[in-house]
């Protein structure tokens, strides 16, 4: 008869809970394209691989309240790690909304196949593009390495530092910065098109410049967006390279 002791599975359970919390919000893994049983299986595999490395984390707590506290602690830690990566998609979503408003595609919303929510075409394209880069560049592998290192700098019995909220606020500010950097060329061309049609409206009052500006604004916006796509990739990859460090900063 096989006897399973709680002391033997307790380290793996804590790692499993932290991985499950991270996969709840982490890009790709939290998407609807990956079924929950697959996510649970990946989290269980990670726990199986990492449990022999990090030991027993001090053993099983002697009281049920301490056990529940560690369970909640690990789930919240995993969610915090996942949000550190999720901020990048928030920036792309914000940039897509800004571009849609400036180009004139804000009303042509459709269903995002990833989030199952209503989204504009630039929003959907940027988020899908970001997820492809997240997989192609191998950024998810470095994020998983950072997840493993999180047990070294923030074990299950560690206490959250109140100063870590500053790191979260800083990362939130970078969401706005990346969104503006990506959409800045579109903001500029939209301003130039509107200014030109404003002058044209003054010079020829009989023209309906409001209607005429729509196709020009869409054509100019999409052209500039295609021309600056390489710059957008550089911005995204730059922030992806900082994701593992950002994840660990959230816990320090």
XYZ file of N, CA, C and O in Angstrom, residues 20-114:
380
model
N -0.330 28.383 -10.427
C -1.729 28.518 -10.834
C -2.181 29.969 -10.766
O -2.891 30.458 -11.650
N -1.770 30.684 -9.705
C -2.112 32.100 -9.606
C -1.498 32.913 -10.730
O -2.143 33.833 -11.260
N -0.264 32.584 -11.111
C 0.381 33.311 -12.201
C -0.317 33.047 -13.525
O -0.520 33.963 -14.336
N -0.723 31.801 -13.768
C -1.362 31.454 -15.032
C -2.774 32.030 -15.146
O -3.353 32.030 -16.235
N -3.348 32.510 -14.048
C -4.673 33.122 -14.108
C -4.669 34.424 -14.898
O -5.685 34.784 -15.515
N -3.542 35.142 -14.884
C -3.485 36.459 -15.517
C -2.348 36.591 -16.521
O -2.304 37.570 -17.270
N -1.432 35.646 -16.572
C -0.284 35.745 -17.464
C -0.726 35.593 -18.909
O -1.563 34.740 -19.228
N -0.197 36.410 -19.831
C -0.577 36.283 -21.243
C -0.316 34.882 -21.772
O 0.550 34.170 -21.288
N -1.043 34.495 -22.781
C -1.018 33.190 -23.438
C -1.637 32.121 -22.533
O -2.612 31.471 -22.889
N -1.074 31.934 -21.327
C -1.562 30.878 -20.445
C -2.959 31.174 -19.904
O -3.711 30.256 -19.589
N -3.309 32.458 -19.779
C -4.622 32.813 -19.255
C -5.671 32.937 -20.344
O -6.833 33.183 -20.041
N -5.284 32.793 -21.587
C -6.212 32.943 -22.695
C -7.175 31.769 -22.800
O -6.932 30.674 -22.270
N -8.255 32.004 -23.491
C -9.272 30.960 -23.654
C -8.822 29.858 -24.606
O -9.465 28.795 -24.659
N -7.730 30.083 -25.357
C -7.278 29.051 -26.281
C -6.612 27.876 -25.555
O -6.445 26.805 -26.135
N -6.208 28.090 -24.286
C -5.623 27.015 -23.487
C -6.669 26.566 -22.469
O -7.027 27.334 -21.579
N -7.173 25.335 -22.553
C -8.204 24.871 -21.615
C -7.673 24.824 -20.178
O -6.468 24.633 -19.960
N -8.539 25.012 -19.192
C -8.097 24.940 -17.789
C -7.378 23.644 -17.424
O -6.393 23.700 -16.670
N -7.801 22.456 -17.905
C -7.030 21.252 -17.550
C -5.585 21.294 -18.032
O -4.691 20.771 -17.356
N -5.355 21.928 -19.176
C -3.983 22.032 -19.676
C -3.168 22.955 -18.769
O -2.011 22.668 -18.437
N -3.767 24.071 -18.353
C -3.082 24.989 -17.441
C -2.758 24.304 -16.114
O -1.674 24.482 -15.556
N -3.715 23.540 -15.612
C -3.475 22.820 -14.362
C -2.355 21.807 -14.539
O -1.498 21.633 -13.661
N -2.340 21.140 -15.694
C -1.271 20.177 -15.951
C 0.097 20.833 -16.041
O 1.088 20.286 -15.529
N 0.175 22.011 -16.678
C 1.462 22.718 -16.767
C 1.917 23.153 -15.383
O 3.104 23.022 -15.032
N 0.984 23.669 -14.566
C 1.343 24.079 -13.208
C 1.798 22.883 -12.379
O 2.765 22.975 -11.593
N 1.147 21.725 -12.540
C 1.551 20.525 -11.805
C 2.930 20.041 -12.254
O 3.743 19.597 -11.422
N 3.219 20.152 -13.552
C 4.528 19.733 -14.043
C 5.627 20.637 -13.486
O 6.712 20.169 -13.097
N 5.358 21.957 -13.457
C 6.336 22.889 -12.890
C 6.571 22.578 -11.418
O 7.717 22.590 -10.930
N 5.501 22.280 -10.677
C 5.643 21.936 -9.267
C 6.450 20.656 -9.088
O 7.284 20.558 -8.170
N 6.231 19.690 -9.958
C 6.969 18.427 -9.874
C 8.461 18.629 -10.129
O 9.313 17.976 -9.501
N 8.803 19.556 -11.037
C 10.204 19.790 -11.376
C 10.923 20.650 -10.330
O 12.124 20.455 -10.078
N 10.212 21.601 -9.732
C 10.862 22.538 -8.823
C 10.846 22.092 -7.372
O 11.652 22.578 -6.568
N 9.925 21.207 -6.998
C 9.813 20.795 -5.597
C 11.101 20.179 -5.048
O 11.511 20.504 -3.924
N 11.800 19.301 -5.786
C 13.047 18.750 -5.231
C 14.162 19.782 -5.095
O 15.133 19.552 -4.357
N 14.054 20.908 -5.788
C 15.128 21.899 -5.773
C 15.056 22.790 -4.546
O 16.071 23.119 -3.924
N 13.846 23.191 -4.168
C 13.694 24.198 -3.123
C 13.371 23.613 -1.746
O 13.114 24.349 -0.812
N 13.363 22.315 -1.605
C 13.205 21.729 -0.272
C 11.787 21.771 0.238
O 10.821 21.736 -0.519
N 11.670 21.863 1.558
C 10.346 21.755 2.189
C 9.789 23.091 2.654
O 8.733 23.131 3.281
N 10.475 24.190 2.445
C 10.003 25.529 2.826
C 9.685 25.633 4.323
O 8.769 26.342 4.733
N 10.414 24.905 5.121
C 10.196 24.990 6.565
C 9.189 24.007 7.119
O 8.893 24.032 8.318
N 8.655 23.124 6.296
C 7.727 22.122 6.776
C 6.293 22.609 6.805
O 5.985 23.768 6.524
N 5.403 21.705 7.164
C 3.976 22.004 7.210
C 3.669 22.834 8.453
O 4.141 22.525 9.554
N 2.895 23.908 8.318
C 2.540 24.720 9.501
C 1.784 23.881 10.532
O 0.985 23.003 10.179
N 2.015 24.150 11.820
C 1.363 23.330 12.856
C -0.120 23.622 13.036
O -0.824 22.826 13.652
N -0.596 24.768 12.526
C -1.992 25.154 12.737
C -2.665 25.379 11.395
O -2.029 25.809 10.412
N -3.981 25.077 11.349
C -4.700 25.198 10.087
C -4.765 26.641 9.601
O -4.780 26.896 8.385
N -4.772 27.608 10.518
C -4.828 29.011 10.107
C -3.555 29.406 9.372
O -3.605 30.143 8.369
N -2.424 28.936 9.850
C -1.159 29.221 9.164
C -1.119 28.548 7.795
O -0.568 29.109 6.833
N -1.702 27.364 7.702
C -1.747 26.668 6.414
C -2.586 27.442 5.403
O -2.175 27.638 4.253
N -3.757 27.911 5.827
C -4.609 28.696 4.938
C -3.929 30.003 4.545
O -4.022 30.460 3.403
N -3.199 30.601 5.493
C -2.489 31.850 5.198
C -1.422 31.639 4.128
O -1.270 32.473 3.224
N -0.708 30.527 4.196
C 0.319 30.260 3.186
C -0.307 29.955 1.828
O 0.251 30.322 0.783
N -1.455 29.305 1.821
C -2.145 29.034 0.562
C -2.554 30.345 -0.105
O -2.313 30.571 -1.300
N -3.167 31.245 0.668
C -3.564 32.554 0.127
C -2.331 33.352 -0.284
O -2.327 34.034 -1.326
N -1.268 33.258 0.499
C -0.016 33.970 0.209
C 0.540 33.552 -1.149
O 0.961 34.398 -1.951
N 0.528 32.254 -1.432
C 1.102 31.764 -2.680
C 0.239 32.140 -3.885
O 0.759 32.491 -4.942
N -1.069 32.073 -3.735
C -1.950 32.442 -4.843
C -1.796 33.930 -5.172
O -1.691 34.316 -6.348
N -1.759 34.778 -4.146
C -1.591 36.214 -4.382
C -0.224 36.516 -4.989
O -0.106 37.391 -5.847
N 0.804 35.800 -4.552
C 2.135 36.003 -5.130
C 2.147 35.644 -6.610
O 2.724 36.359 -7.435
N 1.510 34.529 -6.965
C 1.442 34.144 -8.372
C 0.668 35.148 -9.205
O 1.067 35.473 -10.335
N -0.436 35.663 -8.671
C -1.204 36.679 -9.396
C -0.371 37.936 -9.604
O -0.412 38.560 -10.676
N 0.403 38.314 -8.593
C 1.263 39.496 -8.718
C 2.317 39.291 -9.790
O 2.600 40.200 -10.590
N 2.894 38.100 -9.865
C 3.872 37.805 -10.917
C 3.217 37.841 -12.296
O 3.816 38.324 -13.262
N 2.000 37.328 -12.384
C 1.308 37.351 -13.672
C 0.965 38.750 -14.127
O 1.057 39.066 -15.320
N 0.594 39.626 -13.172
C 0.278 41.006 -13.532
C 1.508 41.750 -14.040
O 1.387 42.659 -14.868
N 2.686 41.393 -13.545
C 3.905 42.038 -14.028
C 4.090 41.815 -15.525
O 4.617 42.680 -16.236
N 3.646 40.665 -16.018
C 3.723 40.370 -17.449
C 2.496 40.930 -18.176
O 2.581 41.381 -19.313
N 1.364 40.906 -17.511
C 0.113 41.342 -18.127
C 0.121 42.828 -18.467
O -0.593 43.263 -19.392
N 0.913 43.614 -17.732
C 0.958 45.050 -17.981
C 1.344 45.366 -19.423
O 0.935 46.392 -19.968
N 2.150 44.493 -20.032
C 2.555 44.730 -21.420
C 1.343 44.675 -22.344
O 1.205 45.515 -23.249
N 0.450 43.720 -22.132
C -0.747 43.650 -22.967
C -1.687 44.816 -22.696
O -2.385 45.276 -23.604
N -1.719 45.288 -21.467
C -2.525 46.465 -21.176
C -2.027 47.667 -21.967
O -2.828 48.479 -22.453
N -0.697 47.797 -22.091
C -0.129 48.900 -22.862
C -0.502 48.779 -24.340
O -0.856 49.775 -24.989
N -0.439 47.564 -24.879
C -0.806 47.365 -26.280
C -2.295 47.615 -26.496
O -2.696 48.158 -27.533
N -3.112 47.229 -25.523
C -4.544 47.491 -25.637
C -4.831 48.985 -25.639
O -5.649 49.476 -26.428
N -4.145 49.721 -24.767
C -4.348 51.165 -24.714
C -3.865 51.827 -26.005
O -4.536 52.728 -26.541
N -2.707 51.380 -26.511
C -2.202 51.935 -27.771
C -3.165 51.654 -28.918
O -3.399 52.521 -29.775
N -3.758 50.459 -28.941
C -4.714 50.139 -29.986
C -5.958 51.011 -29.936
O -6.482 51.423 -30.976
N -6.417 51.324 -28.725
C -7.587 52.194 -28.596
C -7.269 53.615 -29.053
O -8.089 54.272 -29.709
N -6.083 54.106 -28.708
C -5.690 55.448 -29.140
C -5.591 55.512 -30.661
O -6.071 56.460 -31.304
N -4.968 54.487 -31.254
C -4.825 54.457 -32.711
C -6.193 54.379 -33.387
O -6.448 55.043 -34.397
N -7.098 53.592 -32.828
C -8.428 53.461 -33.423
C -9.172 54.783 -33.414
O -9.860 55.136 -34.385
N -9.043 55.541 -32.325
C -9.714 56.839 -32.250
C -9.103 57.825 -33.238
O -9.818 58.563 -33.934
N -7.779 57.849 -33.332
C -7.116 58.812 -34.202
C -7.311 58.487 -35.679
O -7.445 59.397 -36.509
N -7.337 57.204 -36.021
C -7.475 56.815 -37.424
C -8.928 56.884 -37.879
O -9.223 57.130 -39.043
N -9.855 56.670 -36.952
C -11.267 56.687 -37.307
C -11.885 55.315 -37.355
O -12.901 55.115 -38.042
N -11.292 54.340 -36.637
C -11.799 52.972 -36.635
C -12.391 52.590 -35.285
O -12.555 51.403 -34.999
N -12.710 53.579 -34.470
C -13.213 53.273 -33.126
C -14.601 52.659 -33.149
O -14.994 51.966 -32.202
N -15.365 52.913 -34.218
C -16.723 52.375 -34.290
C -16.778 50.994 -34.931
O -17.804 50.325 -34.852
N -15.705 50.589 -35.591
C -15.690 49.278 -36.266
C -15.146 48.221 -35.316
O -14.073 47.644 -35.539
N -15.852 47.955 -34.246
C -15.401 46.983 -33.255
C -15.825 45.578 -33.667
O -16.808 45.384 -34.382
N -15.065 44.594 -33.216
C -15.374 43.190 -33.464
C -15.043 42.391 -32.208
O -14.695 42.956 -31.186
N -15.148 41.084 -32.288
C -14.893 40.216 -31.149
C -13.436 39.780 -31.181
O -12.980 39.187 -32.163
N -12.719 40.089 -30.096
C -11.332 39.668 -29.979
C -11.306 38.161 -29.732
O -11.886 37.674 -28.756
N -10.633 37.379 -30.592
C -10.621 35.920 -30.395
C -9.860 35.478 -29.153
O -9.998 34.340 -28.718
N -9.054 36.359 -28.571
C -8.255 35.990 -27.407
C -9.020 36.247 -26.119
O -9.140 35.380 -25.254
